[in-house]
Amino acid sequence: MSAGEIGTTVTQHLLSQQAEHGGATGAFTRLINELILAAKIINREVNKAGLAEILGLTGNDNVQGEQVRKLDDFANDVVTRRLFHSGHICALGSEEEPVPMNVPDGYRSGNYIVLFDPLDGSSNIDANIPIGTIFSILRKRSDTPAGKYDESDILQPGYMQVAAGYFLYGSSTMMVYTTGTGVSGFTLDPSIGDFLLSHPNIKMPSPGNIFSANMGNWDYWEPATKHYLNHLRSPMGAKPAYSLRYVGSLVSDFHRTLLYGGVFLYPADSRDPKKPTGKLRLLYECAPLAFIAEQAGGVASTGRERIMDIEPEKLHQRVPLIIGSREEVTLAEQFYAGRLGEKT
Ligand code: P6P
């Protein structure tokens, strides 16, 4: 590449997409750019987390009853401030906040809702395991006054998403997103401080040869889950038998599945009576990753229902998630429908 040539920046990519939408006002581009700025700020702190006193616990619990690490708090605050600063938000929903957030007084408001997990996988922070920020972008659909929202604006099924994506703070920092016309991946070049297009038009290989699940939950899973995984891992089942990879950080496990194919699953389990439908949240984890998976040619299901079709009932609703290559997820659905069983 000749001097001065750096490839396509994410902003150039956004502007070219904006140009293709005749009626685009630039509001969406502005909003995404604020998310990108938030990610760069979070990335800076994540990269030095091992050095700064920012590690450790705030001593507070979030709505999930999970001890909140300082970086979670910091990431939540950065994303919230930057998005309200965009002037195009009417409400925000965060894993770290019990209820949706209104536009603060003094800020311009707009017609977008962003639901996000500011720092997913945060329990891995101390072990330097890759973690991420996940976001889902919806358009206001109620006729409430400017800057106001009602529940129908927040509780929208996944197929209503305008865009979805994640930032992965790992060996390199990446941004992966879709607006419904394919999936693009960008890698942060720290020397220029910008995300450059590194993975154009991502397609999920199918079939893959990796399955990803927390096998420690084995005794708490329903029979269909066990029969499906036995099929994948036994030489008498899938040919050749699959490998198991499990990071325990959703964005990492999903990103590998997106690029290499295979299946990630966090099914319902009976380990925690308070979480009978699994651990992952529909609106700001499963639905945005489902949008990306489908745009990359994959499938995202509860095992019995398309994730993107679920009509949400609560902001922090949890659902089972089986997401990955078309072949593996549709096979899983056969097991959950009882059409395949123990000896398959
Ligand atoms: P388990 C991280 O805490 C998280 O929310 C996701 O990032 C990850 O996929 C899941 O929990 C891991 O849960 O029960 O396997 O530790």
Coordinates of N, CA and C and ligand atoms in Angstrom, one line a residue, residues 66 95 117 120-124 214 217 246 248-251 253 264 266 279-281 285, ligand 1:
E66 N -25.0 -9.1 40.1 CA -23.6 -9.5 39.9 C -22.7 -8.4 40.5
E95 N -27.4 -3.1 30.3 CA -27.3 -4.3 31.3 C -27.1 -3.8 32.7
D117 N -24.9 -3.8 26.1 CA -24.1 -4.4 27.3 C -22.7 -3.8 27.2
D120 N -19.3 -6.8 28.2 CA -19.7 -8.2 28.4 C -18.5 -9.1 28.7
G121 N -18.7 -10.0 29.6 CA -17.6 -10.9 29.9 C -16.7 -10.3 31.0
S122 N -17.2 -9.3 31.6 CA -16.4 -8.5 32.6 C -15.8 -9.4 33.7
S123 N -16.4 -10.6 34.0 CA -15.8 -11.4 35.0 C -14.4 -11.9 34.6
N124 N -14.1 -11.7 33.3 CA -12.8 -12.2 32.8 C -11.7 -11.1 32.8
N214 N -20.7 -24.4 27.9 CA -20.2 -24.6 29.3 C -20.6 -26.0 29.7
N217 N -22.3 -27.3 32.9 CA -23.7 -27.3 33.2 C -24.4 -28.6 32.8
Y246 N -14.4 -23.0 24.5 CA -15.3 -22.2 25.3 C -14.4 -21.2 26.1
G248 N -15.9 -18.4 27.6 CA -16.7 -17.9 28.8 C -16.9 -16.4 28.6
S249 N -16.6 -15.9 27.5 CA -16.8 -14.4 27.2 C -17.6 -14.4 25.9
L250 N -18.9 -14.0 25.9 CA -19.8 -14.2 24.8 C -19.3 -13.6 23.5
V251 N -18.7 -12.4 23.6 CA -18.3 -11.7 22.4 C -17.1 -12.5 21.7
D253 N -16.5 -15.8 22.2 CA -17.1 -17.1 21.6 C -17.9 -16.9 20.4
F264 N -22.4 -21.9 19.0 CA -22.2 -21.5 20.4 C -23.6 -21.7 21.0
Y266 N -25.8 -21.3 24.7 CA -26.0 -21.2 26.2 C -27.5 -21.5 26.4
K279 N -28.9 -17.8 30.7 CA -28.2 -16.7 31.4 C -28.2 -15.5 30.5
L280 N -28.2 -15.6 29.2 CA -28.0 -14.5 28.3 C -29.2 -13.7 28.1
R281 N -29.0 -12.4 27.9 CA -30.2 -11.5 27.8 C -30.6 -11.3 26.3
E285 N -27.9 -8.8 24.1 CA -26.9 -9.8 23.8 C -27.4 -10.7 22.6
Ligands
P6P1 P1 -20.8 -19.1 32.3 C1 -20.0 -13.4 30.9 O1 -20.3 -13.3 32.3 C2 -21.3 -13.9 30.3 O2 -22.3 -13.0 30.5 C3 -21.1 -14.1 28.8 O3 -20.1 -13.2 28.3 C4 -20.6 -15.5 28.7 O4 -21.0 -16.1 27.5 C5 -21.4 -16.2 29.8 O5 -21.6 -15.2 30.8 C6 -20.5 -17.3 30.5 O6 -21.3 -17.9 31.5 O7 -22.0 -19.6 33.1 O8 -20.4 -20.2 31.3 O9 -19.6 -18.6 33.1

